[in-house]
GROMACS .gro file of C-alpha atoms in nm:
model
  323
    1MET     CA    1   0.931  -0.901  -0.062
    2THR     CA    2   0.811  -0.538  -0.074
    3SER     CA    3   1.104  -0.298  -0.062
    4ARG     CA    4   1.095  -0.001   0.174
    5THR     CA    5   1.109   0.239  -0.124
    6LEU     CA    6   0.804   0.074  -0.282
    7LEU     CA    7   0.623   0.056   0.051
    8PHE     CA    8   0.660   0.429   0.114
    9SER     CA    9   0.600   0.536  -0.249
   10THR     CA   10   0.268   0.698  -0.146
   11VAL     CA   11   0.458   0.944   0.075
   12GLU     CA   12   0.786   0.959  -0.121
   13ALA     CA   13   0.741   1.327  -0.208
   14ASP     CA   14   0.640   1.400   0.152
   15LEU     CA   15   0.958   1.234   0.283
   16LYS     CA   16   1.181   1.428   0.044
   17LEU     CA   17   1.023   1.752   0.163
   18LEU     CA   18   1.070   1.635   0.523
   19THR     CA   19   1.444   1.577   0.473
   20ASP     CA   20   1.486   1.922   0.316
   21ASN     CA   21   1.287   2.086   0.597
   22LEU     CA   22   1.479   1.908   0.874
   23LYS     CA   23   1.807   2.065   0.767
   24GLN     CA   24   1.643   2.409   0.779
   25LEU     CA   25   1.467   2.347   1.111
   26VAL     CA   26   1.794   2.266   1.287
   27GLY     CA   27   1.971   2.574   1.154
   28ALA     CA   28   2.164   2.623   1.478
   29ARG     CA   29   2.351   2.944   1.545
   30HIS     CA   30   2.658   2.755   1.663
   31PRO     CA   31   2.852   2.618   1.364
   32ILE     CA   32   2.961   2.294   1.535
   33LEU     CA   33   2.607   2.210   1.648
   34TYR     CA   34   2.485   2.290   1.298
   35ALA     CA   35   2.755   2.067   1.147
   36ALA     CA   36   2.654   1.784   1.383
   37ALA     CA   37   2.286   1.823   1.299
   38GLU     CA   38   2.354   1.846   0.926
   39HIS     CA   39   2.562   1.526   0.948
   40LEU     CA   40   2.272   1.348   1.118
   41PHE     CA   41   2.012   1.444   0.861
   42SER     CA   42   2.235   1.392   0.558
   43VAL     CA   43   2.274   1.025   0.657
   44GLN     CA   44   2.003   0.834   0.476
   45GLY     CA   45   1.823   0.658   0.757
   46LYS     CA   46   1.514   0.444   0.719
   47ARG     CA   47   1.279   0.738   0.795
   48VAL     CA   48   1.026   0.476   0.907
   49ARG     CA   49   0.880   0.685   1.189
   50PRO     CA   50   0.792   0.996   0.987
   51ALA     CA   51   0.673   0.771   0.703
   52ILE     CA   52   0.423   0.607   0.941
   53VAL     CA   53   0.306   0.949   1.061
   54LEU     CA   54   0.256   1.065   0.700
   55LEU     CA   55   0.082   0.743   0.595
   56ILE     CA   56  -0.158   0.765   0.891
   57SER     CA   57  -0.216   1.134   0.817
   58ARG     CA   58  -0.314   1.048   0.459
   59ALA     CA   59  -0.511   0.735   0.556
   60THR     CA   60  -0.722   0.934   0.804
   61MET     CA   61  -0.788   1.215   0.551
   62PRO     CA   62  -0.855   1.015   0.232
   63ASP     CA   63  -1.064   1.290   0.071
   64HIS     CA   64  -0.847   1.585   0.171
   65GLU     CA   65  -0.483   1.695   0.150
   66ILE     CA   66  -0.288   1.658   0.473
   67ILE     CA   67  -0.238   1.980   0.668
   68PRO     CA   68   0.093   2.155   0.754
   69LYS     CA   69   0.063   2.034   1.114
   70HIS     CA   70   0.078   1.673   0.992
   71ARG     CA   71   0.407   1.749   0.815
   72ARG     CA   72   0.545   1.928   1.119
   73LEU     CA   73   0.449   1.632   1.340
   74ALA     CA   74   0.644   1.398   1.107
   75GLU     CA   75   0.946   1.630   1.132
   76ILE     CA   76   0.920   1.648   1.512
   77THR     CA   77   0.900   1.268   1.527
   78GLU     CA   78   1.222   1.231   1.329
   79MET     CA   79   1.397   1.498   1.538
   80ILE     CA   80   1.307   1.320   1.863
   81HIS     CA   81   1.420   0.986   1.720
   82THR     CA   82   1.750   1.129   1.597
   83ALA     CA   83   1.817   1.306   1.928
   84SER     CA   84   1.767   0.977   2.113
   85LEU     CA   85   2.010   0.799   1.876
   86VAL     CA   86   2.280   1.059   1.939
   87HIS     CA   87   2.251   1.013   2.315
   88ASP     CA   88   2.230   0.632   2.282
   89ASP     CA   89   2.553   0.629   2.082
   90VAL     CA   90   2.732   0.825   2.356
   91VAL     CA   91   2.604   0.590   2.629
   92ASP     CA   92   2.685   0.279   2.422
   93GLU     CA   93   3.020   0.422   2.301
   94SER     CA   94   2.920   0.329   1.943
   95GLU     CA   95   3.160   0.435   1.669
   96LEU     CA   96   2.922   0.365   1.381
   97ARG     CA   97   2.555   0.434   1.314
   98ARG     CA   98   2.400   0.332   0.980
   99GLY     CA   99   2.748   0.258   0.856
  100VAL     CA  100   2.888   0.609   0.915
  101PRO     CA  101   3.076   0.762   1.210
  102THR     CA  102   2.859   0.871   1.503
  103VAL     CA  103   2.845   1.237   1.612
  104HIS     CA  104   3.059   1.179   1.921
  105SER     CA  105   3.326   0.993   1.722
  106LEU     CA  106   3.334   1.273   1.461
  107PHE     CA  107   3.337   1.553   1.717
  108ASN     CA  108   3.342   1.453   2.085
  109ASN     CA  109   3.107   1.348   2.365
  110ARG     CA  110   3.037   1.705   2.474
  111VAL     CA  111   2.924   1.809   2.126
  112ALA     CA  112   2.717   1.491   2.085
  113VAL     CA  113   2.533   1.542   2.416
  114LEU     CA  114   2.468   1.907   2.330
  115ALA     CA  115   2.355   1.817   1.978
  116GLY     CA  116   2.107   1.565   2.122
  117ASP     CA  117   1.986   1.817   2.381
  118PHE     CA  118   1.952   2.079   2.108
  119LEU     CA  119   1.738   1.849   1.892
  120PHE     CA  120   1.515   1.760   2.189
  121ALA     CA  121   1.475   2.131   2.269
  122GLN     CA  122   1.401   2.219   1.906
  123SER     CA  123   1.145   1.941   1.877
  124SER     CA  124   0.976   2.059   2.198
  125TRP     CA  125   0.955   2.416   2.068
  126TYR     CA  126   0.802   2.309   1.737
  127LEU     CA  127   0.571   2.074   1.926
  128ALA     CA  128   0.440   2.360   2.143
  129ASN     CA  129   0.374   2.559   1.826
  130LEU     CA  130   0.131   2.295   1.699
  131ASP     CA  131  -0.114   2.450   1.951
  132ASN     CA  132  -0.271   2.112   2.031
  133LEU     CA  133  -0.245   2.027   2.398
  134GLU     CA  134  -0.330   1.658   2.353
  135VAL     CA  135  -0.057   1.615   2.092
  136VAL     CA  136   0.191   1.804   2.311
  137LYS     CA  137   0.113   1.566   2.599
  138LEU     CA  138   0.159   1.257   2.379
  139LEU     CA  139   0.498   1.357   2.240
  140SER     CA  140   0.621   1.492   2.574
  141GLN     CA  141   0.546   1.149   2.721
  142VAL     CA  142   0.766   0.998   2.449
  143ILE     CA  143   1.067   1.204   2.557
  144MET     CA  144   1.017   1.084   2.917
  145ASP     CA  145   0.975   0.725   2.796
  146LEU     CA  146   1.301   0.739   2.599
  147ALA     CA  147   1.489   0.839   2.915
  148GLU     CA  148   1.308   0.570   3.117
  149GLY     CA  149   1.402   0.305   2.860
  150GLU     CA  150   1.768   0.406   2.864
  151ILE     CA  151   1.772   0.399   3.245
  152GLN     CA  152   1.609   0.054   3.253
  153GLN     CA  153   1.860  -0.076   3.000
  154GLY     CA  154   2.149   0.059   3.204
  155LEU     CA  155   2.021  -0.090   3.529
  156ASN     CA  156   1.956  -0.432   3.375
  157ARG     CA  157   2.294  -0.490   3.208
  158PHE     CA  158   2.401  -0.857   3.227
  159ASP     CA  159   2.086  -0.937   3.430
  160THR     CA  160   2.000  -1.298   3.340
  161SER     CA  161   1.682  -1.287   3.551
  162LEU     CA  162   1.525  -1.031   3.315
  163SER     CA  163   1.183  -1.150   3.193
  164ILE     CA  164   1.044  -1.123   2.839
  165GLU     CA  165   0.777  -0.892   2.984
  166ALA     CA  166   1.042  -0.657   3.124
  167TYR     CA  167   1.227  -0.671   2.790
  168LEU     CA  168   0.906  -0.574   2.605
  169GLU     CA  169   0.842  -0.290   2.850
  170LYS     CA  170   1.192  -0.153   2.792
  171SER     CA  171   1.145  -0.197   2.416
  172TYR     CA  172   0.820  -0.001   2.437
  173TYR     CA  173   0.993   0.288   2.615
  174LYS     CA  174   1.293   0.294   2.380
  175THR     CA  175   1.125   0.228   2.045
  176ALA     CA  176   0.750   0.172   2.038
  177SER     CA  177   0.638   0.473   2.246
  178LEU     CA  178   0.746   0.720   1.977
  179ILE     CA  179   0.572   0.527   1.698
  180ALA     CA  180   0.258   0.466   1.909
  181ASN     CA  181   0.212   0.821   2.034
  182SER     CA  182   0.301   0.991   1.704
  183SER     CA  183   0.057   0.758   1.524
  184LYS     CA  184  -0.220   0.861   1.765
  185ALA     CA  185  -0.117   1.226   1.734
  186ALA     CA  186  -0.146   1.212   1.354
  187GLY     CA  187  -0.501   1.080   1.390
  188LEU     CA  188  -0.591   1.353   1.640
  189LEU     CA  189  -0.468   1.619   1.398
  190SER     CA  190  -0.704   1.464   1.141
  191GLY     CA  191  -0.992   1.487   1.386
  192VAL     CA  192  -1.057   1.112   1.421
  193SER     CA  193  -1.276   0.963   1.696
  194ALA     CA  194  -1.131   0.872   2.035
  195GLU     CA  195  -1.183   0.503   1.948
  196LEU     CA  196  -0.987   0.526   1.622
  197ALA     CA  197  -0.715   0.735   1.790
  198GLU     CA  198  -0.668   0.451   2.041
  199ASP     CA  199  -0.653   0.195   1.758
  200LEU     CA  200  -0.385   0.404   1.586
  201TYR     CA  201  -0.189   0.409   1.914
  202LYS     CA  202  -0.213   0.027   1.935
  203TYR     CA  203  -0.104  -0.005   1.572
  204GLY     CA  204   0.205   0.204   1.643
  205ARG     CA  205   0.279   0.026   1.970
  206ASN     CA  206   0.272  -0.320   1.814
  207ILE     CA  207   0.451  -0.228   1.491
  208GLY     CA  208   0.717  -0.060   1.707
  209LEU     CA  209   0.763  -0.369   1.924
  210ALA     CA  210   0.785  -0.587   1.611
  211PHE     CA  211   1.053  -0.356   1.469
  212GLN     CA  212   1.259  -0.371   1.788
  213ILE     CA  213   1.236  -0.750   1.817
  214VAL     CA  214   1.344  -0.785   1.453
  215ASP     CA  215   1.637  -0.547   1.510
  216ASP     CA  216   1.738  -0.760   1.808
  217ILE     CA  217   1.726  -1.076   1.594
  218LEU     CA  218   1.934  -0.909   1.323
  219ASP     CA  219   2.197  -0.826   1.585
  220PHE     CA  220   2.270  -1.201   1.583
  221THR     CA  221   2.197  -1.289   1.219
  222GLY     CA  222   2.311  -0.979   1.028
  223SER     CA  223   2.659  -0.874   0.922
  224THR     CA  224   2.839  -0.564   1.046
  225GLU     CA  225   2.803  -0.419   0.694
  226SER     CA  226   2.428  -0.472   0.676
  227LEU     CA  227   2.369  -0.354   1.033
  228GLY     CA  228   2.583  -0.042   1.002
  229LYS     CA  229   2.732  -0.126   1.345
  230PRO     CA  230   2.923  -0.423   1.491
  231ALA     CA  231   2.719  -0.745   1.507
  232ALA     CA  232   2.622  -0.876   1.855
  233SER     CA  233   2.699  -0.532   1.999
  234ASP     CA  234   2.397  -0.549   2.234
  235LEU     CA  235   2.505  -0.879   2.387
  236LYS     CA  236   2.863  -0.759   2.429
  237SER     CA  237   2.743  -0.452   2.620
  238GLY     CA  238   2.517  -0.660   2.846
  239ASN     CA  239   2.189  -0.557   2.684
  240LEU     CA  240   1.999  -0.889   2.691
  241THR     CA  241   1.736  -0.902   2.416
  242ALA     CA  242   1.468  -1.156   2.316
  243PRO     CA  243   1.697  -1.415   2.145
  244THR     CA  244   1.925  -1.425   2.451
  245LEU     CA  245   1.641  -1.437   2.703
  246PHE     CA  246   1.470  -1.725   2.520
  247ALA     CA  247   1.804  -1.908   2.482
  248LEU     CA  248   1.879  -1.882   2.855
  249ALA     CA  249   1.596  -2.127   2.926
  250GLU     CA  250   1.764  -2.391   2.705
  251LYS     CA  251   2.135  -2.328   2.752
  252PRO     CA  252   2.230  -2.311   3.123
  253PHE     CA  253   2.598  -2.237   3.054
  254LEU     CA  254   2.494  -1.916   2.875
  255GLU     CA  255   2.402  -1.774   3.217
  256THR     CA  256   2.756  -1.842   3.345
  257LEU     CA  257   2.909  -1.659   3.048
  258ILE     CA  258   2.680  -1.359   3.094
  259ASP     CA  259   2.721  -1.347   3.473
  260ARG     CA  260   3.098  -1.313   3.433
  261GLU     CA  261   3.039  -1.045   3.164
  262PHE     CA  262   3.237  -1.236   2.897
  263ALA     CA  263   3.556  -1.180   3.095
  264GLN     CA  264   3.746  -1.476   2.949
  265ASP     CA  265   3.877  -1.517   2.596
  266GLY     CA  266   3.617  -1.671   2.368
  267ASP     CA  267   3.326  -1.612   2.610
  268LEU     CA  268   3.135  -1.380   2.376
  269GLU     CA  269   3.183  -1.606   2.074
  270GLN     CA  270   3.066  -1.908   2.278
  271ALA     CA  271   2.759  -1.718   2.398
  272ILE     CA  272   2.666  -1.621   2.040
  273ALA     CA  273   2.705  -1.985   1.930
  274LEU     CA  274   2.480  -2.106   2.214
  275ILE     CA  275   2.211  -1.852   2.122
  276GLN     CA  276   2.227  -1.950   1.755
  277GLU     CA  277   2.203  -2.322   1.846
  278SER     CA  278   1.894  -2.261   2.061
  279SER     CA  279   1.539  -2.185   1.952
  280GLY     CA  280   1.582  -1.829   2.083
  281ILE     CA  281   1.594  -1.669   1.739
  282GLU     CA  282   1.292  -1.868   1.615
  283LYS     CA  283   1.088  -1.782   1.925
  284SER     CA  284   1.183  -1.417   1.882
  285ARG     CA  285   1.070  -1.435   1.520
  286GLU     CA  286   0.733  -1.573   1.632
  287LEU     CA  287   0.701  -1.289   1.885
  288ALA     CA  288   0.774  -1.030   1.616
  289ILE     CA  289   0.518  -1.185   1.380
  290HIS     CA  290   0.258  -1.182   1.659
  291HIS     CA  291   0.304  -0.810   1.724
  292ALA     CA  292   0.302  -0.726   1.351
  293GLN     CA  293  -0.028  -0.916   1.309
  294VAL     CA  294  -0.184  -0.746   1.613
  295ALA     CA  295  -0.080  -0.407   1.470
  296VAL     CA  296  -0.259  -0.469   1.139
  297GLU     CA  297  -0.581  -0.574   1.319
  298HIS     CA  298  -0.604  -0.224   1.467
  299ILE     CA  299  -0.622  -0.036   1.135
  300LYS     CA  300  -0.887  -0.245   0.965
  301GLN     CA  301  -1.153   0.017   1.033
  302LEU     CA  302  -0.966   0.278   0.827
  303PRO     CA  303  -1.130   0.343   0.487
  304PRO     CA  304  -0.956   0.172   0.191
  305SER     CA  305  -0.671   0.379   0.043
  306GLU     CA  306  -0.315   0.339  -0.084
  307SER     CA  307  -0.185   0.473   0.247
  308ARG     CA  308  -0.391   0.225   0.450
  309GLN     CA  309  -0.264  -0.057   0.229
  310ALA     CA  310   0.095   0.057   0.286
  311LEU     CA  311   0.037   0.050   0.664
  312VAL     CA  312  -0.096  -0.307   0.632
  313GLU     CA  313   0.200  -0.414   0.416
  314LEU     CA  314   0.440  -0.254   0.665
  315GLY     CA  315   0.350  -0.539   0.903
  316ASP     CA  316   0.477  -0.792   0.647
  317TYR     CA  317   0.780  -0.578   0.563
  318VAL     CA  318   0.892  -0.561   0.927
  319VAL     CA  319   0.912  -0.939   0.968
  320SER     CA  320   1.044  -0.999   0.613
  321ARG     CA  321   1.370  -0.831   0.720
  322ILE     CA  322   1.465  -1.149   0.911
  323TYR     CA  323   1.437  -1.384   0.613
   0.00000   0.00000   0.00000
């Protein structure tokens, strides 16, 4: 299995520079906001989103060095992602993120909301300074999509009638939109054709959906230590993901447990057992593999390069996380 470090080796130096720059970019005047932002960017996250932006930037400019706007786009992408995580953690009342205390548990909800708002505002300002209207439109849409996804998730808590299609739509808003639109934006900054820009969008959309489905599988198969947050936390909060939705078709009593919101002792544990006994996890795995394969099909027209190869291998890496 290709490790993430090996996979992103082509842009390793770019990612180190990105991490250093992020801490400078969020140099807030208010010391508590600065402390919150510094905490966020000192936590070693996966950095998958900016890595994809940098890989696409290099893959679409194989004979030239990437431009400063590519690097700034990668930084903006990570800022938007991080801002959304801060707000998600407040809404979900999560105490841990990536194995370390969340901003609101370290400080308080007020600081966490303001820190998230601050990062969104900073990313919007830097986005405007790219002086590329099409890219501004793409990333502005992402910020709207993130809010839409959070609203949909809140409205659909414990809703056993939720379809896989609705789940994928919510997953697009919450996860795949950022990867899809930043992938397309990277191509536009390289001056690619409209056709290739659309293929890059579809690559990002499908790789993003595959990532989210895999994360939702790991919520049932991973440990608290490996997840960096409590296992089965989505199910407990009423966020019904692919494994649960597939399992509902096979295990009728699961609907009863969810409808009463795990009110009785042992309900949650019984629900997890029913999901694990069903083919829900296997069907979710097949869905993730499908989206990863579709993603790779959309970058085949890129010229051969190490960066293109890394983007292809990312499809395998995404699904290898569940084995």
